[in-house]
Tab-separated table of C-alpha atoms in Angstrom:
chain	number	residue	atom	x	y	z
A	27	UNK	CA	0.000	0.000	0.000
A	28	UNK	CA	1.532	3.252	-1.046
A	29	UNK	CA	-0.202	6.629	-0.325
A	30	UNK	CA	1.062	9.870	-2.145
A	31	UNK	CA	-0.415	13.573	-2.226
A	32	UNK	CA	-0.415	16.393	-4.335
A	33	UNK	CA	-1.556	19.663	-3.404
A	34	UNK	CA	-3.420	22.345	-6.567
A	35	UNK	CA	-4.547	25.247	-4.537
A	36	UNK	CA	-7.132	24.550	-1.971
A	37	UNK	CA	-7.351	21.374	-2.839
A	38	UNK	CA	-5.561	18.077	-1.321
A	39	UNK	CA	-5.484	14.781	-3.630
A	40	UNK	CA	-4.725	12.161	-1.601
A	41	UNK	CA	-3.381	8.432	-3.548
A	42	UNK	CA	-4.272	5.315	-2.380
A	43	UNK	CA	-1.896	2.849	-4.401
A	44	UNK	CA	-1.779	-0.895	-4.624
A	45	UNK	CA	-4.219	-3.518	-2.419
A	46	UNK	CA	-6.166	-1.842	0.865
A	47	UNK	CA	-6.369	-4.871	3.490
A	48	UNK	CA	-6.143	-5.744	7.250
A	49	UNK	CA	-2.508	-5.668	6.832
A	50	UNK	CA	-1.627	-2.346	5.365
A	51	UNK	CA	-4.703	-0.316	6.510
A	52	UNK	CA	-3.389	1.286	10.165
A	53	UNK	CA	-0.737	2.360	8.096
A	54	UNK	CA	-2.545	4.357	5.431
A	55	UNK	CA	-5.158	5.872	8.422
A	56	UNK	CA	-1.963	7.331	9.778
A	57	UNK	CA	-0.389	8.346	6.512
A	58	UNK	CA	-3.772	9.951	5.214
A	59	UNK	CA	-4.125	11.870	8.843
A	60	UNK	CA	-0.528	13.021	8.753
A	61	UNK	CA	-1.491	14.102	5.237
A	62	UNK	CA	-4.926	16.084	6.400
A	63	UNK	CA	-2.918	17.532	9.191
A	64	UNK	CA	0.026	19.103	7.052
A	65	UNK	CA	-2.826	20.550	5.124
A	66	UNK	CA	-4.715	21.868	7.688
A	67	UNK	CA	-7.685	24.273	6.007
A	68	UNK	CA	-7.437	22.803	2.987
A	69	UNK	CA	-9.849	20.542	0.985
A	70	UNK	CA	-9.498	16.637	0.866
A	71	UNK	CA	-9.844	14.213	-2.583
A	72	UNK	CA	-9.233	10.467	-2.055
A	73	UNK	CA	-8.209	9.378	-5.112
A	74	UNK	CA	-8.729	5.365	-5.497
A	75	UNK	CA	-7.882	4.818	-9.730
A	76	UNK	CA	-4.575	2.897	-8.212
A	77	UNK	CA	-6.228	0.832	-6.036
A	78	UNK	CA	-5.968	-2.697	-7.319
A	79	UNK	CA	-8.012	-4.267	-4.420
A	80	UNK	CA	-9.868	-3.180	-1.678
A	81	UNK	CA	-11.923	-5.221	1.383
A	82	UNK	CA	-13.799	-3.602	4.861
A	83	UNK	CA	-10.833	-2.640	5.572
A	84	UNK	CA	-11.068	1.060	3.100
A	85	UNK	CA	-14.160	1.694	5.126
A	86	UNK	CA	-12.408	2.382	7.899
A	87	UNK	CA	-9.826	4.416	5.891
A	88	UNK	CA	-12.485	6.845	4.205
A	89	UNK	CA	-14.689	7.355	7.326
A	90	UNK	CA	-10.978	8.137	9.350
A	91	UNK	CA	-9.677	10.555	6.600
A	92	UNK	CA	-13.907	11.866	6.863
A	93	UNK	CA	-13.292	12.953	11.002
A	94	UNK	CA	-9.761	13.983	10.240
A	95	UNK	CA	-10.749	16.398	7.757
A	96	UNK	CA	-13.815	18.140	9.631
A	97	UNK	CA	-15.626	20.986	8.186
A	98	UNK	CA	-13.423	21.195	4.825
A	99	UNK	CA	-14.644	19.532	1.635
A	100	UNK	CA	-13.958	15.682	1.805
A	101	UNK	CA	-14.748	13.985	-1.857
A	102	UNK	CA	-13.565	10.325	-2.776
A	103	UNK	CA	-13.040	9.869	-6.153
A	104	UNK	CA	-12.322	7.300	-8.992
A	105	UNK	CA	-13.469	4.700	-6.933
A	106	UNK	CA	-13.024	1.207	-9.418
A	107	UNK	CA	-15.941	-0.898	-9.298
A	108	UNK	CA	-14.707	-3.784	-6.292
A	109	UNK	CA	-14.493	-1.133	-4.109
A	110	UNK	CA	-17.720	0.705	-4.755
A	111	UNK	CA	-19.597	-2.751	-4.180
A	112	UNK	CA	-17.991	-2.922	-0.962
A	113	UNK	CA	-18.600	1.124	-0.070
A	114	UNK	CA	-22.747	0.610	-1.183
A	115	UNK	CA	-23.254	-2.974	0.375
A	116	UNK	CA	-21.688	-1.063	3.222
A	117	UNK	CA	-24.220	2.261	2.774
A	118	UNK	CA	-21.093	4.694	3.016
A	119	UNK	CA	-22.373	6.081	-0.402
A	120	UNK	CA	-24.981	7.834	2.055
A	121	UNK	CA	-22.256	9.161	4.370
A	122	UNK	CA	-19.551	10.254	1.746
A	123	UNK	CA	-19.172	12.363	-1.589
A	124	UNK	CA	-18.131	10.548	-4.436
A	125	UNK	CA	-17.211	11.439	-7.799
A	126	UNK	CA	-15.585	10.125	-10.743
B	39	UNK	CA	-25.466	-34.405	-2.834
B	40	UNK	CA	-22.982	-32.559	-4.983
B	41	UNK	CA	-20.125	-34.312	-6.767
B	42	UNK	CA	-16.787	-32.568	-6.110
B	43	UNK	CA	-14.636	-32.186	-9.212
B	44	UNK	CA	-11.338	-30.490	-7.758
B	45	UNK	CA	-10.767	-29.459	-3.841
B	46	UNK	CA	-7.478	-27.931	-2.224
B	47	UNK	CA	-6.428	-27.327	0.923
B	48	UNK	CA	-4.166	-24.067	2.387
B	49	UNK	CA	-2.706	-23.765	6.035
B	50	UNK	CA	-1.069	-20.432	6.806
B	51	UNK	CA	-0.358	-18.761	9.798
B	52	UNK	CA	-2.518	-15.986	10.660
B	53	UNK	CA	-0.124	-13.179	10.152
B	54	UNK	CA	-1.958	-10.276	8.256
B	55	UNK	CA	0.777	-10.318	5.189
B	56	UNK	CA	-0.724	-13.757	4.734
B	57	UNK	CA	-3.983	-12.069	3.735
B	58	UNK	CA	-3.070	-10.982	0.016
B	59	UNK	CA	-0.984	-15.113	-0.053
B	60	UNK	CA	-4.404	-16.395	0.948
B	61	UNK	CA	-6.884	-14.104	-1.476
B	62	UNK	CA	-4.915	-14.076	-4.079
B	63	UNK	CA	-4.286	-18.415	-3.884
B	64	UNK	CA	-7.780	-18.822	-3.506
B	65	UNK	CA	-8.546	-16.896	-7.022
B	66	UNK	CA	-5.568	-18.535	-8.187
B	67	UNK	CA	-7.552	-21.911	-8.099
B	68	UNK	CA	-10.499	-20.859	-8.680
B	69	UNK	CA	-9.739	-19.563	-12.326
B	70	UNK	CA	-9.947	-22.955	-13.322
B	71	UNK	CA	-13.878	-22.166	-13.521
B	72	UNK	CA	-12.832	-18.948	-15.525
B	73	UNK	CA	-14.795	-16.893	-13.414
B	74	UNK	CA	-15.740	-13.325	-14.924
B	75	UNK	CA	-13.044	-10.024	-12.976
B	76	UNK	CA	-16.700	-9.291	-10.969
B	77	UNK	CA	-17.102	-12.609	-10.046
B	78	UNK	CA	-13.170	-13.277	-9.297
B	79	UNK	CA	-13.165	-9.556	-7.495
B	80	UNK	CA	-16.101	-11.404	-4.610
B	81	UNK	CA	-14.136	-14.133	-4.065
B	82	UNK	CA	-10.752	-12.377	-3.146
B	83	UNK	CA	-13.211	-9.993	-0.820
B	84	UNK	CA	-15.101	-12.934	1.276
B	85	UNK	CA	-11.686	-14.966	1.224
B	86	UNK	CA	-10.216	-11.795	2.965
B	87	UNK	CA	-12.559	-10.820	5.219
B	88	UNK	CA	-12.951	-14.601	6.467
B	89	UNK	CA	-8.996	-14.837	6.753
B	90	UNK	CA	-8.595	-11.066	8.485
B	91	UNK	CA	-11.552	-12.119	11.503
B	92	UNK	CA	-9.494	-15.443	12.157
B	93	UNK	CA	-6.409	-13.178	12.292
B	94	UNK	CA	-7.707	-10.227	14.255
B	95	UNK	CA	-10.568	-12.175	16.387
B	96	UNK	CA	-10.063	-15.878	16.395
B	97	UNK	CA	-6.316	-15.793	17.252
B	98	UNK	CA	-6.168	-12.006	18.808
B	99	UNK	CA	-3.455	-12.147	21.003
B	100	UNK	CA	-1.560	-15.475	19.580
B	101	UNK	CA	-0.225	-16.723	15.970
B	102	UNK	CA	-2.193	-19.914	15.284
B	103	UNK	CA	-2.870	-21.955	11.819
B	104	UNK	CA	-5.717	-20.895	9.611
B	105	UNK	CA	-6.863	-23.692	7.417
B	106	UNK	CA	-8.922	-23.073	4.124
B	107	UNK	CA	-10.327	-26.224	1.998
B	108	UNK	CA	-11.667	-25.150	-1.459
B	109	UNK	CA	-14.280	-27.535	-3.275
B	110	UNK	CA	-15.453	-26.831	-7.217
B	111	UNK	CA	-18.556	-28.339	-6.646
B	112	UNK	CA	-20.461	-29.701	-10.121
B	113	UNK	CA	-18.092	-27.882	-12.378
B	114	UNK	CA	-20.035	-24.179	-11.482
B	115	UNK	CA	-19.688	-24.109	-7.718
B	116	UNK	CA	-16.581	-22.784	-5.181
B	117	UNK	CA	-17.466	-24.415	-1.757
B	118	UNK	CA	-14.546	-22.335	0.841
B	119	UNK	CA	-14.567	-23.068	4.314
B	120	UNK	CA	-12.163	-21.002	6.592
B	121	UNK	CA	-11.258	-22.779	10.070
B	122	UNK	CA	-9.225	-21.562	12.710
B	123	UNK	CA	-9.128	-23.272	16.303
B	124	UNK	CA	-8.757	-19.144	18.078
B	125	UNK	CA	-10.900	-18.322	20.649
B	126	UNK	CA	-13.966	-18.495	19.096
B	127	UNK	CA	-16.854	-16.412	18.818
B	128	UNK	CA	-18.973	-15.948	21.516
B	129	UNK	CA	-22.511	-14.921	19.964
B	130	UNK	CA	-22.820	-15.769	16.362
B	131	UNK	CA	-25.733	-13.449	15.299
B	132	UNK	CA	-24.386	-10.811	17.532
B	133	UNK	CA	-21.503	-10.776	15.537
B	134	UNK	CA	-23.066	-10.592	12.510
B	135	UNK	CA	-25.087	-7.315	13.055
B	136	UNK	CA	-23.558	-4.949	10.692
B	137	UNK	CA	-20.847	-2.248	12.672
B	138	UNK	CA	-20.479	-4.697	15.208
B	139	UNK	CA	-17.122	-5.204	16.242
B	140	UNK	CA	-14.673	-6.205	19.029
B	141	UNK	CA	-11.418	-4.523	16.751
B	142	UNK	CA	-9.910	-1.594	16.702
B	143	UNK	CA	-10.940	1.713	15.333
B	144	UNK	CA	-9.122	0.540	11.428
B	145	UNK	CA	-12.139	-2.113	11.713
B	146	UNK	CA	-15.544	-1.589	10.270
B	147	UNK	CA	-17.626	-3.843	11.442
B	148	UNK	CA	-18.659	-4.916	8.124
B	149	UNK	CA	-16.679	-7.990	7.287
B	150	UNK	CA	-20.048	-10.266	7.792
B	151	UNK	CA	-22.161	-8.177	6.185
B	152	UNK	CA	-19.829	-8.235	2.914
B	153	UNK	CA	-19.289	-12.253	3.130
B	154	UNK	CA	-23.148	-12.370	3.288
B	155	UNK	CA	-23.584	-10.006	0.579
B	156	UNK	CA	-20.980	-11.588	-2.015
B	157	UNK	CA	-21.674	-14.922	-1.025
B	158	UNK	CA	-24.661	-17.174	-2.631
B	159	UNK	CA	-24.612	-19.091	1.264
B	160	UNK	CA	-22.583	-18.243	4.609
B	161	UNK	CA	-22.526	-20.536	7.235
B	162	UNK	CA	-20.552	-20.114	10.246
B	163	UNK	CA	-20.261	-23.036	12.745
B	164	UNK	CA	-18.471	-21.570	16.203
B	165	UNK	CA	-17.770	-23.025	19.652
B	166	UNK	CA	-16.034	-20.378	22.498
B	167	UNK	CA	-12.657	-21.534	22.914
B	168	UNK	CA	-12.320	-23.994	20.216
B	169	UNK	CA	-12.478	-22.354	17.125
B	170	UNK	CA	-14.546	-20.868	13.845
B	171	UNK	CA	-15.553	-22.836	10.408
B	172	UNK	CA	-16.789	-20.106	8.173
B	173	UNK	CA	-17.817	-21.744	5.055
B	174	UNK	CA	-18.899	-19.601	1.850
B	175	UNK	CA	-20.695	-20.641	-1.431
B	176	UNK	CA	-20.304	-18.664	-4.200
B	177	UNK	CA	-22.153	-20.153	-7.738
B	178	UNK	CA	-20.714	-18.855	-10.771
B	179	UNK	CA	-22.563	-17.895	-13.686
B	180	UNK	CA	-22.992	-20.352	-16.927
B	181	UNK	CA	-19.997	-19.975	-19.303
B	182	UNK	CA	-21.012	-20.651	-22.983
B	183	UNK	CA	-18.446	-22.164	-24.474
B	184	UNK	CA	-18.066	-22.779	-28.465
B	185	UNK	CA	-20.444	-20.622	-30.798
B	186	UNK	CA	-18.623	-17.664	-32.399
């Protein structure tokens, strides 16, 4: 699991890279707060196109990087299919903004 | 009863890098079906969330074996089953309420619910201090083979 940034204006993207399990998720809840906490103020994007798999685990990812980022905008985006079965069976498409 | 063309069997120890191993050996042997990327996409889910509650419940404070037996059941069918001989889960239906969990905050709650909802069956068979079976079904769609 690799998680990189890149920052255009008020806006944070924040890449999720490679599979999202058990095993590699406290790791990218810390990397994506440390992330949201450089950027203090700014908006979030979680961008998923690298993810290659994804399992319960991402739940708790997005709804961490969600209470890290408080008031600012928080949008997950390019969310491959796998994962946005998971995210609906789940109902987090009621809780969170995504967008392709 | 079913007739069982092809079965395997894969005993790990339930370290959390083993969870991409187990996933990933599961599809492996299940392409043999040639399951469509949707279909192949469920069964790497349910295999992980099965494997990551024998890690992080069933054996939570000790490294113990997780066992998983794959059948191909009538050429169309992937019987798993996913035994571990951890602690056990004290109430079965409790633990299958969605957001229920005993984990940490980097766990959802929602492992069950997914198994339930990618699997065609779930069955979990549990005893409180012996160990969990959790055995999926999943029934892939008719290939048509020949034609054009």
């Amino acid at each position: 699991m690799e998680v990189t940034y890149t920052i255009n204006d008020s806006w944070v993207s924040i890449y999720l890279k490679g599979e999202l399990d058990h095993h590699g998720a406290r790791t990218a809840i810390e990397r994506v707060g440390q992330i949201i906490d450089l950027n203090y103020g700014k908006n979030i994007a979680m961008d998923l196109s690298h993810l290659d798999f994804m399992d319960s685990s991402g739940i708790a990812v997005v709804l961490n990087a969600k209470k890290n980022v408080g008031k600012d905008s928080f949008v997950v985006r390019n969310v491959p299919t796998q994962a946005m079965k998971i995210f609906r069976t789940a109902r987090i498409d009621k809780m969170i903004d995504f967008e392709d | 009863m079913q007739n069982v063309d092809n079965m395997m069997s894969l005993k790990f120890e339930s370290r959390s890098k083993n969870e991409s191993f187990a996933r990933q050996t599961v599809a492996a042997f299940a392409c043999q079906l040639d399951p469509t990327i949707d279909e192949l996409n469920d069964i790497k889910t349910i295999v992980s969330e099965a494997v990551t509650n024998a890690i992080v419940h069933g054996y939570k404070d000790e490294i113990g074996y997780i066992t998983i037996n794959v059948k191909i059941l009538d050429n169309t069918t992937l019987q798993i089953t996913v035994k571990d001989k951890g602690c056990g889960i004290l109430d079965v239906n409790k633990a299958m309420e969605p957001m229920f969990t005993t984990g940490d905050a980097e766990r959802s709650g929602m492992g069950f619910t997914i198994m339930e909802s990618f699997a065609d069956k779930l069955k979990i068979r549990s005893r409180e201090g012996q160990g969990t079976i959790v055995t999926m079904t999943k029934i892939l769609s008719p290939r048509v083979y020949g034609g054009k």
